[in-house]
Amino acid sequence: MKSERKRPQDAPEISARKTGGHHVGVRLLAEGAGPLVVAVHGAEGGWHEWQPLARELAGDYQVVALDLPWRAGNDYAWSGAGTPGAWLRGALELLDAPVHSLLGHSLGANAVLELLSAPDAPDLTTAMLFAPFYRPAEDTVGDALEREFNAAFRFAVADGIRIALGGRYDGMDEALFESIVDTTLDRIGPGGIHTLYLRFAATGTFPVSGIRTPTRVLVGESDPALIRRRGTALSLAMPAAKVSHRPGYGHCFHVSHAAEVAAEFADFLAGAVASAGALTGPRGRA
């Protein structure tokens, strides 16, 4: 059952705090009777982008979206106060119920990956990573990698703008569209983009082989955030993960293909719960 459509400002903030001057909040998107699902937005995104997916999951799940310091329009000063995984850990402390599943997009997916890599990672049933920027350990950190990241980040920004424009994008002059992308990247600035590159480079140090949470990784077939070679490397390094490239998906497919993603989440969760029950019996995690 789907919830009534709400404007972004209608989703209530149920908890918040400031850390080092940076606001962190929790928005309630769906009041389902089922387990708690927490969504983590990417760089230059926001909690409101999870509303289409939350509408698909409403009724079966309680869905909250975190409002994190790397939201659209930030100055990237948050990076000096902690890694994305550390910010995510702090945000989860605002919740008054155990987290069943984590969903992360782009930098938010990297934050989830970092958190799950920690020795004291939370005990979750599942995690889903949408379009993470992952660097295999064997990929050399240097100028060439940063240029590659910059091109991939431009793709991600352009896809987000295209989806936000909706019907206004149809028939738009391509030069005009590219100028809008350029303006957005200019606002973020070289320093902000370099900060995000460093967070991408850091993923090559995450001890992902120790992750035990069943994890589904989805990425668009043409999205350079996680090219097939890197997706294969992630699946080999992280046995708990299954990586799939989807034709027709861009970078922000959790918005553009919300119904499909919701169905895949439900199927994945059902399989994970069934597997846990088979291994642990009726007292296993659910």
Coordinates of C-alpha atoms in Angstrom, one line a residue:
M1 CA 0.0 0.0 0.0
K2 CA 1.4 3.4 -1.0
S3 CA 1.2 6.5 1.3
E4 CA -0.4 9.8 0.2
R5 CA 1.9 11.9 -1.9
K6 CA 3.6 14.6 0.2
R7 CA 5.7 17.6 -0.7
P8 CA 9.2 17.5 0.7
Q9 CA 8.5 20.1 3.4
D10 CA 5.6 17.9 4.7
A11 CA 7.9 15.1 5.9
P12 CA 8.4 15.9 9.6
E13 CA 11.8 16.1 11.2
I14 CA 11.6 13.7 14.1
S15 CA 15.1 14.1 15.6
A16 CA 18.1 16.4 15.0
R17 CA 21.2 17.8 16.5
K18 CA 24.2 20.0 15.6
T19 CA 27.7 18.7 15.7
G20 CA 30.5 21.2 15.2
G21 CA 28.0 23.6 13.7
H22 CA 26.7 21.0 11.2
H23 CA 23.0 20.1 11.2
V24 CA 22.1 16.4 11.2
G25 CA 18.4 15.4 11.1
V26 CA 16.0 12.5 10.6
R27 CA 12.9 12.8 8.5
L28 CA 10.0 10.4 8.7
L29 CA 8.9 9.5 5.2
A30 CA 6.7 6.4 5.7
E31 CA 5.0 5.1 8.9
G32 CA 4.7 1.5 7.9
A33 CA 4.1 -1.3 10.3
G34 CA 7.2 -3.2 9.3
P35 CA 10.9 -2.9 10.2
L36 CA 12.9 0.4 10.1
V37 CA 14.7 1.2 6.9
V38 CA 17.1 4.1 6.9
A39 CA 18.1 6.0 3.7
V40 CA 21.3 7.9 3.3
H41 CA 21.6 10.5 0.6
G42 CA 24.6 11.3 -1.6
A43 CA 26.7 14.4 -2.0
E44 CA 24.8 17.5 -3.2
G45 CA 21.6 15.5 -2.6
G46 CA 19.1 15.6 0.2
W47 CA 16.7 13.6 2.3
H48 CA 13.7 14.5 0.0
E49 CA 15.1 12.5 -2.9
W50 CA 14.1 9.3 -1.1
Q51 CA 10.4 10.2 -1.1
P52 CA 9.5 8.3 -4.4
L53 CA 11.1 5.1 -3.0
A54 CA 9.5 5.6 0.4
R55 CA 6.0 5.9 -1.2
E56 CA 6.6 2.5 -2.8
L57 CA 7.7 1.0 0.5
A58 CA 5.1 2.6 2.7
G59 CA 2.8 0.2 4.5
D60 CA 5.3 -2.6 4.7
Y61 CA 8.2 -0.6 6.2
Q62 CA 8.9 2.4 8.4
V63 CA 11.2 4.6 6.3
V64 CA 13.3 7.5 7.5
A65 CA 15.8 9.5 5.6
L66 CA 18.8 11.2 7.1
D67 CA 19.6 14.8 6.5
L68 CA 23.4 14.9 6.4
P69 CA 26.0 17.7 6.1
W70 CA 26.9 16.9 2.5
R71 CA 23.5 18.0 1.4
A72 CA 23.1 20.3 -1.6
G73 CA 24.7 23.7 -1.2
N74 CA 27.1 22.7 1.6
D75 CA 30.6 24.2 2.0
Y76 CA 32.4 20.8 2.6
A77 CA 33.6 21.9 6.0
W78 CA 32.0 18.7 7.4
S79 CA 34.9 16.7 6.0
G80 CA 37.3 18.2 8.6
A81 CA 35.1 16.9 11.4
G82 CA 34.7 13.3 10.3
T83 CA 34.5 10.8 7.5
P84 CA 31.1 10.0 5.9
G85 CA 31.0 6.7 7.9
A86 CA 31.6 8.6 11.2
W87 CA 28.8 11.1 10.3
L88 CA 26.5 8.2 9.5
R89 CA 27.2 6.5 12.8
G90 CA 26.4 9.7 14.7
A91 CA 23.2 10.2 12.8
L92 CA 22.0 6.6 13.6
E93 CA 22.4 7.5 17.3
L94 CA 19.4 9.8 16.8
L95 CA 17.1 6.9 16.2
D96 CA 15.1 5.3 19.0
A97 CA 14.6 1.9 17.3
P98 CA 17.0 -0.7 15.9
V99 CA 17.8 -0.3 12.2
H100 CA 16.8 -3.2 10.1
S101 CA 18.2 -2.2 6.7
L102 CA 20.3 0.7 5.3
L103 CA 20.0 2.2 1.9
G104 CA 22.7 4.5 0.6
H105 CA 23.2 6.4 -2.6
S106 CA 26.5 7.6 -4.1
L107 CA 28.5 9.2 -1.2
G108 CA 25.8 7.8 1.1
A109 CA 26.5 4.4 -0.2
N110 CA 30.2 4.9 0.5
A111 CA 29.2 6.0 4.0
V112 CA 27.3 2.7 4.5
L113 CA 30.2 0.7 3.1
E114 CA 32.6 2.4 5.6
L115 CA 30.3 1.9 8.5
L116 CA 29.8 -1.8 7.7
S117 CA 33.6 -2.2 7.4
A118 CA 34.1 -1.2 11.0
P119 CA 34.8 -3.8 13.7
D120 CA 31.8 -2.6 15.6
A121 CA 29.5 -2.3 12.7
P122 CA 25.7 -2.3 13.5
D123 CA 23.9 -5.6 13.3
L124 CA 21.7 -5.2 10.2
T125 CA 19.6 -7.6 8.2
T126 CA 20.5 -6.1 4.8
A127 CA 22.1 -3.1 3.1
M128 CA 21.6 -1.8 -0.4
L129 CA 24.2 0.4 -2.1
F130 CA 23.1 2.5 -5.1
A131 CA 25.8 3.8 -7.4
P132 CA 28.7 3.8 -4.9
F133 CA 32.1 5.3 -5.9
Y134 CA 34.4 2.4 -5.1
R135 CA 38.2 2.2 -5.7
P136 CA 39.7 -1.3 -5.7
A137 CA 42.9 -1.4 -3.6
E138 CA 45.0 -2.1 -6.7
D139 CA 43.9 1.2 -8.5
T140 CA 46.7 3.7 -8.0
V141 CA 45.8 7.0 -6.3
G142 CA 47.0 9.8 -8.4
D143 CA 46.2 12.5 -11.0
A144 CA 44.8 10.0 -13.6
L145 CA 42.4 8.5 -11.0
E146 CA 41.3 12.0 -10.0
R147 CA 40.6 13.0 -13.6
E148 CA 38.5 9.8 -13.9
F149 CA 36.6 10.6 -10.8
N150 CA 35.9 14.2 -12.0
A151 CA 34.4 12.9 -15.2
A152 CA 32.3 10.4 -13.2
F153 CA 31.2 13.0 -10.8
R154 CA 30.1 15.3 -13.7
F155 CA 28.0 12.4 -15.0
A156 CA 26.4 12.0 -11.6
V157 CA 25.6 15.7 -11.2
A158 CA 24.2 15.9 -14.7
D159 CA 21.9 12.9 -14.1
G160 CA 20.6 14.5 -10.9
I161 CA 19.9 17.8 -12.7
R162 CA 18.2 15.9 -15.6
I163 CA 15.9 14.1 -13.2
A164 CA 15.1 17.3 -11.3
L165 CA 14.2 19.1 -14.5
G166 CA 11.7 16.5 -15.4
G167 CA 9.7 17.4 -18.5
R168 CA 11.6 20.7 -18.8
Y169 CA 14.6 18.7 -20.0
D170 CA 12.8 17.3 -23.0
G171 CA 13.8 19.4 -26.0
M172 CA 16.2 21.5 -24.0
D173 CA 19.2 22.8 -25.9
E174 CA 22.2 20.6 -25.0
A175 CA 24.5 23.6 -24.7
L176 CA 22.1 25.2 -22.2
F177 CA 21.9 21.9 -20.2
E178 CA 25.7 21.6 -20.1
S179 CA 25.9 25.3 -18.9
I180 CA 23.6 24.4 -16.0
V181 CA 25.8 21.5 -15.1
D182 CA 28.9 23.8 -15.3
T183 CA 27.2 26.3 -13.0
T184 CA 26.5 23.6 -10.4
L185 CA 30.1 22.3 -10.5
D186 CA 31.4 25.8 -10.2
R187 CA 29.3 26.3 -7.1
I188 CA 30.7 23.1 -5.6
G189 CA 34.2 24.3 -6.5
P190 CA 37.5 22.5 -7.0
G191 CA 37.9 22.1 -3.2
G192 CA 34.6 20.4 -2.8
I193 CA 35.1 18.1 -5.7
H194 CA 38.6 17.2 -4.5
T195 CA 37.1 16.4 -1.0
L196 CA 34.7 14.0 -2.7
Y197 CA 37.6 12.5 -4.7
L198 CA 39.5 11.8 -1.5
R199 CA 36.5 10.0 0.0
F200 CA 36.3 7.9 -3.2
A201 CA 40.1 7.1 -3.0
A202 CA 39.7 6.1 0.7
T203 CA 37.3 3.3 -0.2
G204 CA 40.3 1.3 -1.3
T205 CA 41.4 1.0 2.3
F206 CA 38.1 -0.3 3.7
P207 CA 38.4 -3.9 5.0
V208 CA 35.3 -5.0 3.1
S209 CA 36.2 -8.7 3.2
G210 CA 35.1 -8.7 6.8
I211 CA 31.5 -7.4 6.2
R212 CA 28.9 -9.9 7.1
T213 CA 25.7 -8.0 6.3
P214 CA 24.1 -9.3 3.1
T215 CA 24.6 -6.4 0.7
R216 CA 23.0 -5.7 -2.7
V217 CA 24.9 -3.2 -5.0
L218 CA 23.0 -1.7 -7.9
V219 CA 24.6 0.6 -10.5
G220 CA 23.5 1.9 -13.9
E221 CA 25.1 0.1 -16.8
S222 CA 26.6 3.4 -18.2
D223 CA 27.4 5.0 -14.9
P224 CA 31.1 5.5 -14.5
A225 CA 30.8 5.7 -10.7
L226 CA 31.3 1.9 -10.6
I227 CA 32.4 0.6 -13.9
R228 CA 32.2 -3.2 -14.4
R229 CA 35.8 -3.8 -13.6
R230 CA 35.5 -2.1 -10.3
G231 CA 32.2 -3.7 -9.6
T232 CA 33.7 -7.1 -10.1
A233 CA 36.6 -6.2 -7.8
L234 CA 34.1 -5.1 -5.1
S235 CA 32.2 -8.4 -5.4
L236 CA 35.5 -10.4 -5.2
A237 CA 36.8 -8.4 -2.2
M238 CA 33.4 -8.4 -0.4
P239 CA 31.8 -11.9 -0.4
A240 CA 28.7 -10.5 1.3
A241 CA 28.0 -8.3 -1.7
K242 CA 26.2 -9.0 -5.0
V243 CA 26.9 -6.3 -7.7
S244 CA 24.5 -5.8 -10.6
H245 CA 24.6 -3.3 -13.5
R246 CA 21.2 -2.3 -14.8
P247 CA 20.6 -1.1 -18.4
G248 CA 18.6 2.1 -18.6
Y249 CA 19.6 3.2 -15.1
G250 CA 21.6 6.5 -14.7
H251 CA 23.2 7.6 -11.4
C252 CA 20.0 8.6 -9.6
F253 CA 17.9 5.6 -10.4
H254 CA 16.6 5.4 -6.9
V255 CA 14.5 8.4 -7.9
S256 CA 13.8 7.7 -11.6
H257 CA 13.1 3.9 -11.2
A258 CA 11.7 3.9 -7.6
A259 CA 9.1 1.2 -8.2
E260 CA 11.7 -1.2 -9.7
V261 CA 14.2 -0.5 -6.9
A262 CA 11.5 -1.0 -4.2
A263 CA 10.5 -4.4 -5.7
E264 CA 14.2 -5.4 -5.8
F265 CA 14.6 -4.4 -2.2
A266 CA 11.6 -6.3 -1.1
D267 CA 12.8 -9.5 -2.9
F268 CA 16.3 -9.1 -1.6
L269 CA 15.1 -8.6 2.0
A270 CA 12.9 -11.6 1.8
G271 CA 15.7 -13.8 0.6
A272 CA 18.1 -12.5 3.3
V273 CA 15.5 -13.2 6.0
A274 CA 14.8 -16.7 4.6
S275 CA 18.6 -17.4 4.5
A276 CA 19.0 -16.2 8.1
G277 CA 16.1 -18.3 9.3
A278 CA 17.6 -21.4 7.6
L279 CA 20.9 -20.9 9.2
T280 CA 19.8 -19.9 12.7
G281 CA 16.3 -21.4 13.1
P282 CA 13.2 -19.6 14.4
R283 CA 15.3 -17.4 16.6
G284 CA 17.3 -16.0 13.8
R285 CA 17.3 -12.4 12.8
A286 CA 14.3 -11.1 11.0

